[in-house]
């Protein structure tokens, strides 16, 4: 009986030491910082690009989504984004950021140049940024596309940027919109208006 007790104590001590060793050798999960975003983070010179991704439903046109932060407090910076053979630019004022993850806001001319105070230390948020769309881009949903970020005076950087669809709720209104047909809607409205007049005359003549 005593032998069994001693064996049990020895086994328990071995398990405890093993668990302590594993805990000592393995880093705590709280110390592991992971990037919890859909896109990628890129830094070139004094520009930080955060959560960069593309939205494309048909794999033809692709809209760039992300936040561009200018950490230079004295100079405006024009970021060039190259996808395939197409290059789009985004101007980021000194000490400010451009959030390219929302629809183009409706801003009056007096408000277009104003800045709203940003959160944390990421500079002031500049409103009125237009959508950055690459037409005819070979960007199929689910793929990674090579994208080059650069600006004058700094070394550019290439990154594999993910392409998503607007299936997720936060991206539903961000896919590139098809070109509108300007003449179709007015024509339909004119025909429906003209069609109402004969109907009125027919009713009055019936009386």
C-alpha atoms as a printed R data frame, in Angstrom:
    type eleno elety resid chain resno       x      y       z
1   ATOM     1    CA   UNK     A     1   0.000  0.000   0.000
2   ATOM     2    CA   UNK     A     2   2.795  2.358   0.944
3   ATOM     3    CA   UNK     A     3   4.590  1.538  -2.289
4   ATOM     4    CA   UNK     A     4   1.512  2.518  -4.289
5   ATOM     5    CA   UNK     A     5   1.340  5.849  -2.461
6   ATOM     6    CA   UNK     A     6   4.993  6.541  -3.177
7   ATOM     7    CA   UNK     A     7   4.532  5.689  -6.850
8   ATOM     8    CA   UNK     A     8   1.493  7.982  -7.075
9   ATOM     9    CA   UNK     A     9   3.420 10.839  -5.478
10  ATOM    10    CA   UNK     A    10   6.328 10.319  -7.866
11  ATOM    11    CA   UNK     A    11   4.030 10.320 -10.898
12  ATOM    12    CA   UNK     A    12   2.273 13.483  -9.697
13  ATOM    13    CA   UNK     A    13   5.608 15.215  -9.169
14  ATOM    14    CA   UNK     A    14   6.766 14.222 -12.651
15  ATOM    15    CA   UNK     A    15   3.582 15.599 -14.239
16  ATOM    16    CA   UNK     A    16   3.905 18.848 -12.288
17  ATOM    17    CA   UNK     A    17   7.519 19.304 -13.360
18  ATOM    18    CA   UNK     A    18   6.600 18.576 -16.971
19  ATOM    19    CA   UNK     A    19   3.813 21.121 -16.940
20  ATOM    20    CA   UNK     A    20   6.099 23.713 -15.364
21  ATOM    21    CA   UNK     A    21   8.747 23.049 -17.990
22  ATOM    22    CA   UNK     A    22   6.252 23.457 -20.832
23  ATOM    23    CA   UNK     A    23   5.014 26.699 -19.338
24  ATOM    24    CA   UNK     A    24   8.580 27.938 -18.990
25  ATOM    25    CA   UNK     A    25   9.578 27.022 -22.533
26  ATOM    26    CA   UNK     A    26   6.379 28.155 -24.306
27  ATOM    27    CA   UNK     A    27   5.627 31.907 -24.500
28  ATOM    28    CA   UNK     A    28   2.395 33.064 -22.953
29  ATOM    29    CA   UNK     A    29  -0.390 33.706 -25.455
30  ATOM    30    CA   UNK     A    30  -0.878 37.189 -24.058
31  ATOM    31    CA   UNK     A    31   2.614 38.159 -25.204
32  ATOM    32    CA   UNK     A    32   2.008 37.085 -28.803
33  ATOM    33    CA   UNK     A    33   0.765 40.102 -30.771
34  ATOM    34    CA   UNK     A    34  -1.021 39.124 -33.945
35  ATOM    35    CA   UNK     A    35  -2.285 41.255 -36.821
36  ATOM    36    CA   UNK     A    36  -6.069 40.910 -36.758
37  ATOM    37    CA   UNK     A    37  -7.057 42.545 -40.050
38  ATOM    38    CA   UNK     A    38  -8.253 41.462 -43.486
39  ATOM    39    CA   UNK     A    39  -5.501 43.358 -45.296
40  ATOM    40    CA   UNK     A    40  -1.751 43.876 -44.961
41  ATOM    41    CA   UNK     A    41   0.337 46.582 -43.307
42  ATOM    42    CA   UNK     A    42   3.094 48.287 -45.298
43  ATOM    43    CA   UNK     A    43   5.541 51.081 -44.482
44  ATOM    44    CA   UNK     A    44   7.490 53.104 -47.025
45  ATOM    45    CA   UNK     A    45   9.511 56.054 -45.796
46  ATOM    46    CA   UNK     A    46   7.244 58.233 -43.667
47  ATOM    47    CA   UNK     A    47   4.034 56.677 -44.957
48  ATOM    48    CA   UNK     A    48   2.253 53.886 -43.121
49  ATOM    49    CA   UNK     A    49  -0.356 51.933 -45.108
50  ATOM    50    CA   UNK     A    50  -2.676 50.000 -42.830
51  ATOM    51    CA   UNK     A    51  -5.104 47.148 -43.645
52  ATOM    52    CA   UNK     A    52  -4.478 47.397 -47.390
53  ATOM    53    CA   UNK     A    53  -6.712 45.251 -49.605
54  ATOM    54    CA   UNK     A    54  -8.724 45.298 -52.820
55  ATOM    55    CA   UNK     A    55 -12.448 44.781 -53.336
56  ATOM    56    CA   UNK     A    56 -13.449 43.188 -56.650
57  ATOM    57    CA   UNK     A    57 -16.485 41.058 -57.444
58  ATOM    58    CA   UNK     A    58 -15.850 40.151 -61.086
59  ATOM    59    CA   UNK     A    59 -12.063 40.241 -61.144
60  ATOM    60    CA   UNK     A    60 -12.053 43.181 -63.578
61  ATOM    61    CA   UNK     A    61 -12.111 46.492 -61.712
62  ATOM    62    CA   UNK     A    62 -10.588 46.627 -58.233
63  ATOM    63    CA   UNK     A    63 -11.039 49.240 -55.525
64  ATOM    64    CA   UNK     A    64  -8.185 49.900 -53.106
65  ATOM    65    CA   UNK     A    65  -9.151 49.956 -49.432
66  ATOM    66    CA   UNK     A    66  -6.868 51.038 -46.596
67  ATOM    67    CA   UNK     A    67  -5.648 53.844 -44.360
68  ATOM    68    CA   UNK     A    68  -2.624 55.917 -45.393
69  ATOM    69    CA   UNK     A    69  -0.863 57.782 -42.569
70  ATOM    70    CA   UNK     A    70   1.674 60.556 -43.171
71  ATOM    71    CA   UNK     A    71   4.008 60.717 -40.168
72  ATOM    72    CA   UNK     A    72   5.888 63.695 -41.618
73  ATOM    73    CA   UNK     A    73   4.690 66.777 -39.730
74  ATOM    74    CA   UNK     A    74   5.992 69.292 -42.278
75  ATOM    75    CA   UNK     A    75   5.485 67.976 -45.829
76  ATOM    76    CA   UNK     A    76   2.542 66.668 -47.825
77  ATOM    77    CA   UNK     A    77   3.234 63.350 -49.548
78  ATOM    78    CA   UNK     A    78   1.750 61.946 -52.750
79  ATOM    79    CA   UNK     A    79   1.573 58.160 -52.565
80  ATOM    80    CA   UNK     A    80   1.695 56.173 -55.804
81  ATOM    81    CA   UNK     A    81  -0.080 52.806 -55.822
82  ATOM    82    CA   UNK     A    82   0.803 50.581 -58.777
83  ATOM    83    CA   UNK     A    83  -1.209 47.504 -59.726
84  ATOM    84    CA   UNK     A    84  -0.243 45.848 -62.975
85  ATOM    85    CA   UNK     A    85   0.313 48.623 -65.490
86  ATOM    86    CA   UNK     A    86  -1.965 51.133 -63.767
87  ATOM    87    CA   UNK     A    87  -0.890 53.706 -61.188
88  ATOM    88    CA   UNK     A    88  -3.170 55.717 -58.908
89  ATOM    89    CA   UNK     A    89  -2.090 58.486 -56.537
90  ATOM    90    CA   UNK     A    90  -3.296 59.642 -53.128
91  ATOM    91    CA   UNK     A    91  -2.252 62.953 -51.561
92  ATOM    92    CA   UNK     A    92  -1.814 62.808 -47.786
93  ATOM    93    CA   UNK     A    93  -1.240 66.170 -46.040
94  ATOM    94    CA   UNK     A    94   1.471 66.491 -43.412
95  ATOM    95    CA   UNK     A    95   0.636 64.848 -40.104
96  ATOM    96    CA   UNK     A    96  -2.638 63.492 -41.471
97  ATOM    97    CA   UNK     A    97  -4.250 60.293 -42.666
98  ATOM    98    CA   UNK     A    98  -6.507 59.268 -45.534
99  ATOM    99    CA   UNK     A    99  -9.106 56.614 -44.845
100 ATOM   100    CA   UNK     A   100  -9.860 54.925 -48.167
101 ATOM   101    CA   UNK     A   101 -12.306 52.419 -46.729
102 ATOM   102    CA   UNK     A   102 -15.609 54.245 -47.067
103 ATOM   103    CA   UNK     A   103 -17.781 55.526 -49.861
104 ATOM   104    CA   UNK     A   104 -16.953 58.961 -51.204
105 ATOM   105    CA   UNK     A   105 -18.511 61.300 -48.631
106 ATOM   106    CA   UNK     A   106 -20.877 64.069 -49.589
107 ATOM   107    CA   UNK     A   107 -18.986 67.131 -48.418
108 ATOM   108    CA   UNK     A   108 -19.637 70.777 -49.231
109 ATOM   109    CA   UNK     A   109 -16.830 72.870 -50.705
110 ATOM   110    CA   UNK     A   110 -16.312 74.668 -47.402
111 ATOM   111    CA   UNK     A   111 -15.916 71.364 -45.581
112 ATOM   112    CA   UNK     A   112 -13.822 69.587 -48.187
113 ATOM   113    CA   UNK     A   113 -10.546 71.084 -46.995
114 ATOM   114    CA   UNK     A   114 -11.292 70.877 -43.288
115 ATOM   115    CA   UNK     A   115  -9.791 68.151 -41.127
116 ATOM   116    CA   UNK     A   116 -11.417 66.267 -38.315
117 ATOM   117    CA   UNK     A   117  -9.351 65.202 -35.343
118 ATOM   118    CA   UNK     A   118  -8.241 61.580 -35.697
119 ATOM   119    CA   UNK     A   119  -8.067 58.940 -33.000
120 ATOM   120    CA   UNK     A   120  -4.915 58.102 -31.054
121 ATOM   121    CA   UNK     A   121  -1.729 59.549 -32.580
122 ATOM   122    CA   UNK     A   122  -2.434 58.813 -36.247
123 ATOM   123    CA   UNK     A   123  -2.801 62.439 -37.278
124 ATOM   124    CA   UNK     A   124  -5.870 64.324 -38.385
125 ATOM   125    CA   UNK     A   125  -8.354 62.603 -40.661
126 ATOM   126    CA   UNK     A   126  -8.720 64.243 -44.074
127 ATOM   127    CA   UNK     A   127 -12.238 64.088 -45.499
128 ATOM   128    CA   UNK     A   128 -13.357 64.130 -49.115
129 ATOM   129    CA   UNK     A   129 -10.971 61.455 -50.455
130 ATOM   130    CA   UNK     A   130 -12.162 59.930 -53.720
131 ATOM   131    CA   UNK     A   131 -12.337 56.201 -54.324
132 ATOM   132    CA   UNK     A   132  -9.138 54.657 -55.701
133 ATOM   133    CA   UNK     A   133 -10.242 52.290 -58.484
134 ATOM   134    CA   UNK     A   134  -8.055 50.298 -60.882
135 ATOM   135    CA   UNK     A   135 -10.021 49.630 -64.060
136 ATOM   136    CA   UNK     A   136  -9.357 46.452 -65.988
137 ATOM   137    CA   UNK     A   137  -7.162 45.052 -63.230
138 ATOM   138    CA   UNK     A   138  -6.544 41.316 -63.158
139 ATOM   139    CA   UNK     A   139  -7.566 41.020 -59.515
140 ATOM   140    CA   UNK     A   140  -9.564 37.871 -58.890
141 ATOM   141    CA   UNK     A   141 -11.296 37.512 -55.522
142 ATOM   142    CA   UNK     A   142  -9.378 35.180 -53.240
143 ATOM   143    CA   UNK     A   143  -6.018 35.919 -54.817
144 ATOM   144    CA   UNK     A   144  -2.987 37.966 -53.776
145 ATOM   145    CA   UNK     A   145  -1.851 40.674 -56.178
146 ATOM   146    CA   UNK     A   146   1.568 42.304 -56.278
147 ATOM   147    CA   UNK     A   147   1.165 45.977 -55.449
148 ATOM   148    CA   UNK     A   148   3.913 48.602 -55.408
149 ATOM   149    CA   UNK     A   149   3.771 51.555 -52.999
150 ATOM   150    CA   UNK     A   150   6.146 54.489 -53.476
151 ATOM   151    CA   UNK     A   151   6.614 58.243 -53.349
152 ATOM   152    CA   UNK     A   152   9.316 60.690 -54.355
153 ATOM   153    CA   UNK     A   153  12.254 60.713 -51.976
154 ATOM   154    CA   UNK     A   154  11.730 57.284 -50.455
155 ATOM   155    CA   UNK     A   155  12.413 53.696 -51.431
156 ATOM   156    CA   UNK     A   156   9.260 51.960 -52.633
157 ATOM   157    CA   UNK     A   157   8.010 48.663 -51.298
158 ATOM   158    CA   UNK     A   158   6.160 45.764 -52.925
159 ATOM   159    CA   UNK     A   159   3.514 43.742 -51.100
160 ATOM   160    CA   UNK     A   160   1.122 40.895 -51.837
161 ATOM   161    CA   UNK     A   161  -2.282 42.466 -51.213
162 ATOM   162    CA   UNK     A   162  -5.388 40.270 -50.803
163 ATOM   163    CA   UNK     A   163  -8.428 40.645 -53.058
164 ATOM   164    CA   UNK     A   164 -11.820 40.246 -51.373
165 ATOM   165    CA   UNK     A   165 -15.432 40.493 -52.486
166 ATOM   166    CA   UNK     A   166 -18.154 42.651 -50.961
167 ATOM   167    CA   UNK     A   167 -19.795 39.595 -49.376
168 ATOM   168    CA   UNK     A   168 -18.822 40.769 -45.892
169 ATOM   169    CA   UNK     A   169 -21.138 43.345 -44.375
170 ATOM   170    CA   UNK     A   170 -18.478 46.024 -43.929
171 ATOM   171    CA   UNK     A   171 -17.528 45.814 -47.619
172 ATOM   172    CA   UNK     A   172 -20.977 45.547 -49.223
173 ATOM   173    CA   UNK     A   173 -20.971 49.088 -50.621
174 ATOM   174    CA   UNK     A   174 -17.285 49.258 -51.530
175 ATOM   175    CA   UNK     A   175 -17.054 47.226 -54.739
176 ATOM   176    CA   UNK     A   176 -16.344 49.218 -57.932
177 ATOM   177    CA   UNK     A   177 -19.636 50.380 -59.438
178 ATOM   178    CA   UNK     A   178 -20.405 49.824 -63.147
179 ATOM   179    CA   UNK     A   179 -20.390 52.886 -65.372
180 ATOM   180    CA   UNK     A   180 -23.835 54.533 -65.289
181 ATOM   181    CA   UNK     A   181 -25.904 54.940 -68.442
182 ATOM   182    CA   UNK     A   182 -26.821 58.610 -68.398
183 ATOM   183    CA   UNK     A   183 -29.492 58.652 -71.118
184 ATOM   184    CA   UNK     A   184 -31.525 55.602 -70.121
185 ATOM   185    CA   UNK     A   185 -33.140 57.018 -66.990
186 ATOM   186    CA   UNK     A   186 -34.278 60.396 -68.426
187 ATOM   187    CA   UNK     A   187 -35.716 58.648 -71.488
188 ATOM   188    CA   UNK     A   188 -37.780 56.301 -69.391
189 ATOM   189    CA   UNK     A   189 -39.085 59.182 -67.296
190 ATOM   190    CA   UNK     A   190 -40.143 61.173 -70.365
191 ATOM   191    CA   UNK     A   191 -42.028 58.292 -71.874
192 ATOM   192    CA   UNK     A   192 -43.944 57.576 -68.676
193 ATOM   193    CA   UNK     A   193 -44.910 61.259 -68.336
194 ATOM   194    CA   UNK     A   194 -46.119 61.492 -71.944
195 ATOM   195    CA   UNK     A   195 -48.027 58.270 -71.548
196 ATOM   196    CA   UNK     A   196 -50.100 59.748 -68.718
197 ATOM   197    CA   UNK     A   197 -51.609 62.534 -70.889
198 ATOM   198    CA   UNK     A   198 -53.569 60.331 -73.362
199 ATOM   199    CA   UNK     A   199 -54.929 58.378 -70.412
200 ATOM   200    CA   UNK     A   200 -56.355 61.573 -68.925
201 ATOM   201    CA   UNK     A   201 -57.964 62.592 -72.237
202 ATOM   202    CA   UNK     A   202 -59.535 59.185 -72.703
203 ATOM   203    CA   UNK     A   203 -61.132 59.394 -69.276
204 ATOM   204    CA   UNK     A   204 -62.594 62.847 -69.872
205 ATOM   205    CA   UNK     A   205 -64.007 61.910 -73.277
206 ATOM   206    CA   UNK     A   206 -65.652 58.866 -71.747
207 ATOM   207    CA   UNK     A   207 -67.596 61.115 -69.409
